Amino acid sequence: MDDVRGHAVNGNTRRPGRLRIGVVGAGRVGAVLAAALREAGHEIVAASGVSDATLARIDALLPGVPVADPDEVVRAAELVLLTVPDDAIGPVAAGLAKVEAWRPGQLVVHTSGRHGIDVLAQSGAAGIVPLAIHPAMTFTGTSMDRARLIDAVFAVTAPPGMLPIAQALVVEMGGEPVVIEEWDRPLYHAALVHGANHVVTAVAQASGVLSRIGIEEPARVLGPLIHASVDGALRDAPGAVSTLTGPVVRGDAGTVAAHLRALEGQPEALFAYRSMARATADLALSGGRIGPAQYADLIATLGTEGMGD
């Protein structure tokens, strides 16, 4: 591995207020955030990675940055981007503590939506300054992600007195910081997963159904409808009642029954349809789009099969 201590990008002297930043886990998120901070004038001193994909990403997004072992990255940096999977944050931080890589006052940023700062505080990395900065955005690990960061929301959690540092880093990357309390992080992240990741699952299932009946380009059928629905729901958030469409908000239990019969040969889509139709019926009832009698008919039609106790 390269000796990264004292490394300077292109031999340039850093501007005042700029940090020496190391990346432990230069995956899709870490490499992109590091590139954004580099654009803001910070110095990326080293990055860790072993897979061919990670090494290629470092070369493409962080040209000239040396690749080093995680402990070497940490020792060379003033701020460490610890961009590893959620479940690995604590163990990796603890492992680096065992080899005495951390030092007091060092800024350590993880990008997990689920975790706040406790995951770092409990890792045995004594004296570090833990920051949780989660971009509410999907990443491809390519240069196109840089534009996506502009005006994206970042959830920030930090110790008392350190919040301005986390917020400033977000602003430097072009994002908008939103403060999330430690205890609210799991609920915050669950909302994002449900609203974004599960939409992808629903689209994949719907595309599969259309493909099975011979539609060669499901995206052409679903695209305009999905974009209109999502745009309308976001405009109407958090209730999103006025933009609801479809048989449930019409109280059309007969159509829902026909859908259930048609989906019997596709259990995954059937289960998801039942679950979301129930949730849609609840939303429609609470928003006054359907009455109690229509709601009862819909729930009876949807039944309890596959829903557990």
Coordinates of C-alpha atoms in Angstrom, one line a residue:
M1 CA 0.0 0.0 0.0
D2 CA 1.1 3.6 -0.6
D3 CA 2.3 5.7 2.4
V4 CA -0.4 8.2 2.8
R5 CA 0.9 10.2 5.7
G6 CA 1.7 13.8 4.6
H7 CA 0.1 13.2 1.2
A8 CA -1.1 16.3 -0.6
V9 CA -3.2 16.4 -3.7
N10 CA -1.0 17.6 -6.6
G11 CA 1.4 19.0 -4.1
N12 CA -1.0 22.0 -3.4
T13 CA -1.2 23.7 0.0
R14 CA -4.6 23.3 1.6
R15 CA -6.8 26.4 2.1
P16 CA -7.6 27.4 5.7
G17 CA -10.5 25.4 7.1
R18 CA -10.0 22.5 4.7
L19 CA -9.7 19.0 6.1
R20 CA -7.6 15.9 5.3
I21 CA -10.3 13.3 4.6
G22 CA -10.0 9.5 4.4
V23 CA -12.6 7.1 3.1
V24 CA -13.0 3.7 4.8
G25 CA -15.2 1.8 2.4
A26 CA -15.2 3.6 -0.9
G27 CA -18.5 2.1 -2.1
R28 CA -21.2 3.9 -4.1
V29 CA -21.9 6.4 -1.4
G30 CA -18.4 7.0 0.1
A31 CA -16.6 7.7 -3.2
V32 CA -19.3 10.1 -4.4
L33 CA -19.4 12.1 -1.1
A34 CA -15.6 12.2 -1.0
A35 CA -15.6 13.5 -4.6
A36 CA -18.1 16.2 -3.5
L37 CA -16.0 17.2 -0.5
R38 CA -12.9 17.3 -2.8
E39 CA -14.7 19.7 -5.1
A40 CA -15.3 21.9 -2.0
G41 CA -11.5 22.1 -1.4
H42 CA -10.9 19.4 1.1
E43 CA -8.0 17.0 0.6
I44 CA -8.8 13.3 0.1
V45 CA -5.7 11.6 1.5
A46 CA -6.6 8.0 1.0
A47 CA -9.3 5.5 0.5
S48 CA -9.7 1.8 1.3
G49 CA -11.2 -0.9 -0.9
V50 CA -10.4 -4.4 -2.2
S51 CA -12.9 -5.3 -4.8
D52 CA -12.3 -4.6 -8.5
A53 CA -15.5 -2.4 -8.6
T54 CA -14.3 -0.4 -5.6
L55 CA -10.8 0.1 -7.0
A56 CA -12.3 1.2 -10.3
R57 CA -14.6 3.6 -8.5
I58 CA -11.7 5.2 -6.6
D59 CA -9.8 5.6 -9.9
A60 CA -12.8 7.2 -11.6
L61 CA -14.2 9.4 -8.9
L62 CA -11.0 10.1 -6.9
P63 CA -8.2 10.1 -9.4
G64 CA -4.8 10.4 -7.7
V65 CA -6.0 9.3 -4.3
P66 CA -3.9 6.4 -2.9
V67 CA -5.5 3.2 -1.8
A68 CA -4.5 2.0 1.7
D69 CA -5.6 -0.3 4.5
P70 CA -8.3 1.1 6.7
D71 CA -6.0 1.7 9.7
E72 CA -3.6 3.7 7.4
V73 CA -6.5 5.7 6.1
V74 CA -7.7 6.6 9.6
R75 CA -4.2 7.6 10.8
A76 CA -3.7 9.9 7.8
A77 CA -7.0 11.7 8.1
E78 CA -8.6 14.5 10.2
L79 CA -12.1 13.4 9.1
V80 CA -12.9 9.8 8.2
L81 CA -15.9 8.8 6.0
L82 CA -16.8 5.5 7.5
T83 CA -19.1 4.4 4.6
V84 CA -19.6 0.7 5.2
P85 CA -22.9 -1.2 5.5
D86 CA -25.1 -0.4 8.5
D87 CA -24.3 -3.6 10.4
A88 CA -20.6 -3.2 9.9
I89 CA -20.2 0.3 11.3
G90 CA -19.8 -0.7 14.9
P91 CA -17.6 -3.7 14.3
V92 CA -15.3 -1.8 11.9
A93 CA -15.0 1.1 14.2
A94 CA -14.3 -1.2 17.1
G95 CA -11.6 -3.1 15.1
L96 CA -9.9 0.2 14.3
A97 CA -10.0 1.1 18.0
K98 CA -8.3 -2.2 18.9
V99 CA -5.3 -1.3 16.6
E100 CA -5.4 2.3 18.1
A101 CA -6.0 3.9 14.7
W102 CA -8.4 6.5 16.1
R103 CA -7.2 9.6 17.9
P104 CA -9.0 12.1 20.1
G105 CA -10.7 14.9 18.3
Q106 CA -10.9 13.1 15.0
L107 CA -14.2 13.6 13.1
V108 CA -15.8 10.4 12.0
V109 CA -18.8 10.5 9.7
H110 CA -21.0 7.5 8.9
T111 CA -23.8 7.7 6.3
S112 CA -26.3 5.1 7.7
G113 CA -29.9 6.3 7.8
R114 CA -30.8 3.8 10.6
H115 CA -28.0 4.7 13.0
G116 CA -27.3 7.9 14.8
I117 CA -24.1 8.6 16.7
D118 CA -24.5 6.0 19.4
V119 CA -23.2 3.3 17.1
L120 CA -19.8 5.0 17.0
A121 CA -19.8 6.2 20.6
Q122 CA -20.3 2.6 21.8
S123 CA -17.5 1.2 19.5
G124 CA -14.7 1.9 21.9
A125 CA -13.3 4.6 19.6
A126 CA -12.5 6.9 22.6
G127 CA -12.3 10.7 22.0
I128 CA -13.6 10.8 18.4
V129 CA -16.3 13.2 17.3
P130 CA -19.1 11.1 15.8
L131 CA -21.3 12.5 13.1
A132 CA -24.2 10.8 11.3
I133 CA -24.9 12.3 7.9
H134 CA -27.4 10.4 5.7
P135 CA -28.2 11.6 2.1
A136 CA -31.8 10.8 1.2
M137 CA -30.9 9.8 -2.3
T138 CA -30.1 6.7 -4.3
F139 CA -26.5 6.2 -5.6
T140 CA -25.1 4.4 -8.6
G141 CA -21.5 5.1 -7.6
T142 CA -20.8 7.1 -10.8
S143 CA -20.2 10.7 -11.6
M144 CA -23.9 11.2 -12.3
D145 CA -24.6 11.0 -8.6
R146 CA -22.8 14.3 -8.0
A147 CA -25.6 16.3 -9.6
R148 CA -28.2 14.4 -7.5
L149 CA -26.6 15.7 -4.3
I150 CA -27.5 19.3 -5.2
D151 CA -30.5 20.3 -3.0
A152 CA -30.8 16.7 -1.7
V153 CA -31.8 16.4 1.9
F154 CA -29.3 15.0 4.4
A155 CA -30.4 13.7 7.8
V156 CA -27.8 14.9 10.4
T157 CA -27.3 13.8 14.0
A158 CA -24.4 15.1 16.1
P159 CA -23.2 15.6 19.7
P160 CA -24.1 18.9 21.4
G161 CA -22.1 21.7 19.9
M162 CA -21.0 19.7 16.9
L163 CA -24.1 20.0 14.8
P164 CA -22.8 23.0 12.9
I165 CA -19.9 21.0 11.6
A166 CA -22.2 18.3 10.2
Q167 CA -24.5 20.9 8.7
A168 CA -21.6 22.7 7.1
L169 CA -20.3 19.5 5.5
V170 CA -23.7 18.9 4.0
V171 CA -23.9 22.4 2.6
E172 CA -20.5 22.1 1.1
M173 CA -21.7 19.0 -0.8
G174 CA -24.6 21.0 -2.1
G175 CA -27.2 19.4 0.1
E176 CA -29.8 20.6 2.6
P177 CA -29.2 19.4 6.2
V178 CA -32.2 18.4 8.3
V179 CA -31.7 17.5 12.0
I180 CA -32.9 14.1 13.1
E181 CA -32.8 13.1 16.8
E182 CA -30.9 10.0 17.7
W183 CA -34.1 8.1 18.7
D184 CA -35.9 9.0 15.5
R185 CA -33.3 7.6 13.1
P186 CA -34.8 4.2 12.7
L187 CA -38.3 5.6 12.0
Y188 CA -36.9 8.2 9.6
H189 CA -35.1 5.5 7.7
A190 CA -38.1 3.1 7.7
A191 CA -40.1 5.9 6.1
L192 CA -37.5 6.4 3.3
V193 CA -37.3 2.7 2.6
H194 CA -41.0 2.2 2.5
G195 CA -41.5 5.3 0.3
A196 CA -38.7 4.6 -2.1
N197 CA -37.3 1.0 -2.0
H198 CA -40.8 -0.5 -1.8
V199 CA -41.9 1.6 -4.8
V200 CA -39.2 -0.1 -6.8
T201 CA -40.5 -3.5 -5.6
A202 CA -44.1 -2.6 -6.6
V203 CA -42.9 -1.4 -10.1
A204 CA -40.9 -4.6 -10.6
Q205 CA -43.9 -6.7 -9.7
A206 CA -46.3 -4.7 -11.9
S207 CA -43.8 -4.9 -14.8
G208 CA -43.5 -8.7 -14.4
V209 CA -47.3 -9.0 -14.6
L210 CA -47.5 -7.0 -17.7
S211 CA -44.6 -9.0 -19.3
R212 CA -46.5 -12.2 -18.6
I213 CA -49.4 -11.1 -20.7
G214 CA -47.2 -10.1 -23.6
I215 CA -46.4 -6.4 -23.1
E216 CA -42.8 -6.1 -24.3
E217 CA -42.1 -2.7 -22.8
P218 CA -43.9 -2.4 -19.5
A219 CA -42.1 0.9 -18.8
R220 CA -44.0 2.6 -21.6
V221 CA -47.3 1.6 -20.0
L222 CA -46.4 2.2 -16.4
G223 CA -44.1 5.2 -16.7
P224 CA -46.5 8.1 -17.3
L225 CA -49.0 6.6 -14.7
I226 CA -46.4 6.1 -12.0
H227 CA -44.8 9.5 -12.5
A228 CA -48.1 11.2 -12.4
S229 CA -49.1 9.3 -9.3
V230 CA -45.9 9.9 -7.4
D231 CA -45.8 13.6 -8.3
G232 CA -49.4 14.0 -7.2
A233 CA -48.8 12.1 -3.9
L234 CA -45.7 14.3 -3.1
R235 CA -47.7 17.5 -3.8
D236 CA -50.4 16.2 -1.5
A237 CA -48.2 14.9 1.2
P238 CA -48.4 13.8 4.0
G239 CA -52.1 12.8 3.5
A240 CA -52.0 12.2 -0.2
V241 CA -55.7 11.6 -0.1
S242 CA -57.0 13.8 -2.9
T243 CA -54.6 12.3 -5.4
L244 CA -55.7 8.7 -4.7
T245 CA -57.2 6.9 -7.7
G246 CA -58.3 3.4 -8.5
P247 CA -60.9 0.9 -7.5
V248 CA -60.3 1.2 -3.7
V249 CA -61.1 4.9 -3.6
R250 CA -64.2 4.3 -5.8
G251 CA -65.3 1.6 -3.4
D252 CA -65.4 -0.9 -6.3
A253 CA -65.1 -4.1 -4.4
G254 CA -66.0 -6.1 -7.5
T255 CA -63.0 -4.9 -9.4
V256 CA -60.7 -5.6 -6.4
A257 CA -62.1 -9.2 -6.3
A258 CA -61.3 -9.6 -10.0
H259 CA -57.8 -8.4 -9.4
L260 CA -57.3 -10.9 -6.6
R261 CA -58.5 -13.8 -8.8
A262 CA -56.2 -12.7 -11.7
L263 CA -53.2 -12.6 -9.4
E264 CA -53.7 -16.0 -7.8
G265 CA -50.9 -17.5 -9.9
Q266 CA -48.4 -14.9 -8.7
P267 CA -48.3 -15.1 -4.9
E268 CA -45.7 -12.4 -4.3
A269 CA -47.7 -9.8 -6.3
L270 CA -50.9 -11.0 -4.7
F271 CA -49.6 -10.6 -1.2
A272 CA -48.3 -7.1 -1.9
Y273 CA -51.6 -6.1 -3.6
R274 CA -53.7 -7.3 -0.6
S275 CA -51.4 -5.4 1.8
M276 CA -51.3 -2.2 0.0
A277 CA -55.0 -2.3 -0.9
R278 CA -55.8 -2.6 2.8
A279 CA -53.6 0.4 3.6
T280 CA -55.2 2.3 0.7
A281 CA -58.6 1.6 2.0
D282 CA -57.6 2.8 5.5
L283 CA -56.3 6.0 3.9
A284 CA -59.4 6.5 1.8
L285 CA -61.7 6.0 4.8
S286 CA -59.8 8.4 7.1
G287 CA -59.7 11.0 4.3
G288 CA -63.4 10.7 3.6
R289 CA -63.0 9.3 0.1
I290 CA -65.1 6.2 0.9
G291 CA -67.7 5.6 3.6
P292 CA -67.8 2.9 6.3
A293 CA -70.1 0.6 4.2
Q294 CA -67.8 0.7 1.2
Y295 CA -64.8 0.2 3.5
A296 CA -66.3 -2.9 5.1
D297 CA -67.1 -4.4 1.6
L298 CA -63.5 -3.8 0.5
I299 CA -62.0 -5.3 3.6
A300 CA -64.3 -8.4 3.4
T301 CA -63.2 -8.8 -0.3
L302 CA -59.6 -8.5 0.5
G303 CA -59.9 -11.1 3.3
T304 CA -57.2 -12.1 5.8
E305 CA -55.4 -14.8 3.7
G306 CA -51.6 -14.4 4.1
M307 CA -51.9 -11.7 6.6
G308 CA -51.0 -13.7 9.8
D309 CA -52.7 -13.4 13.1

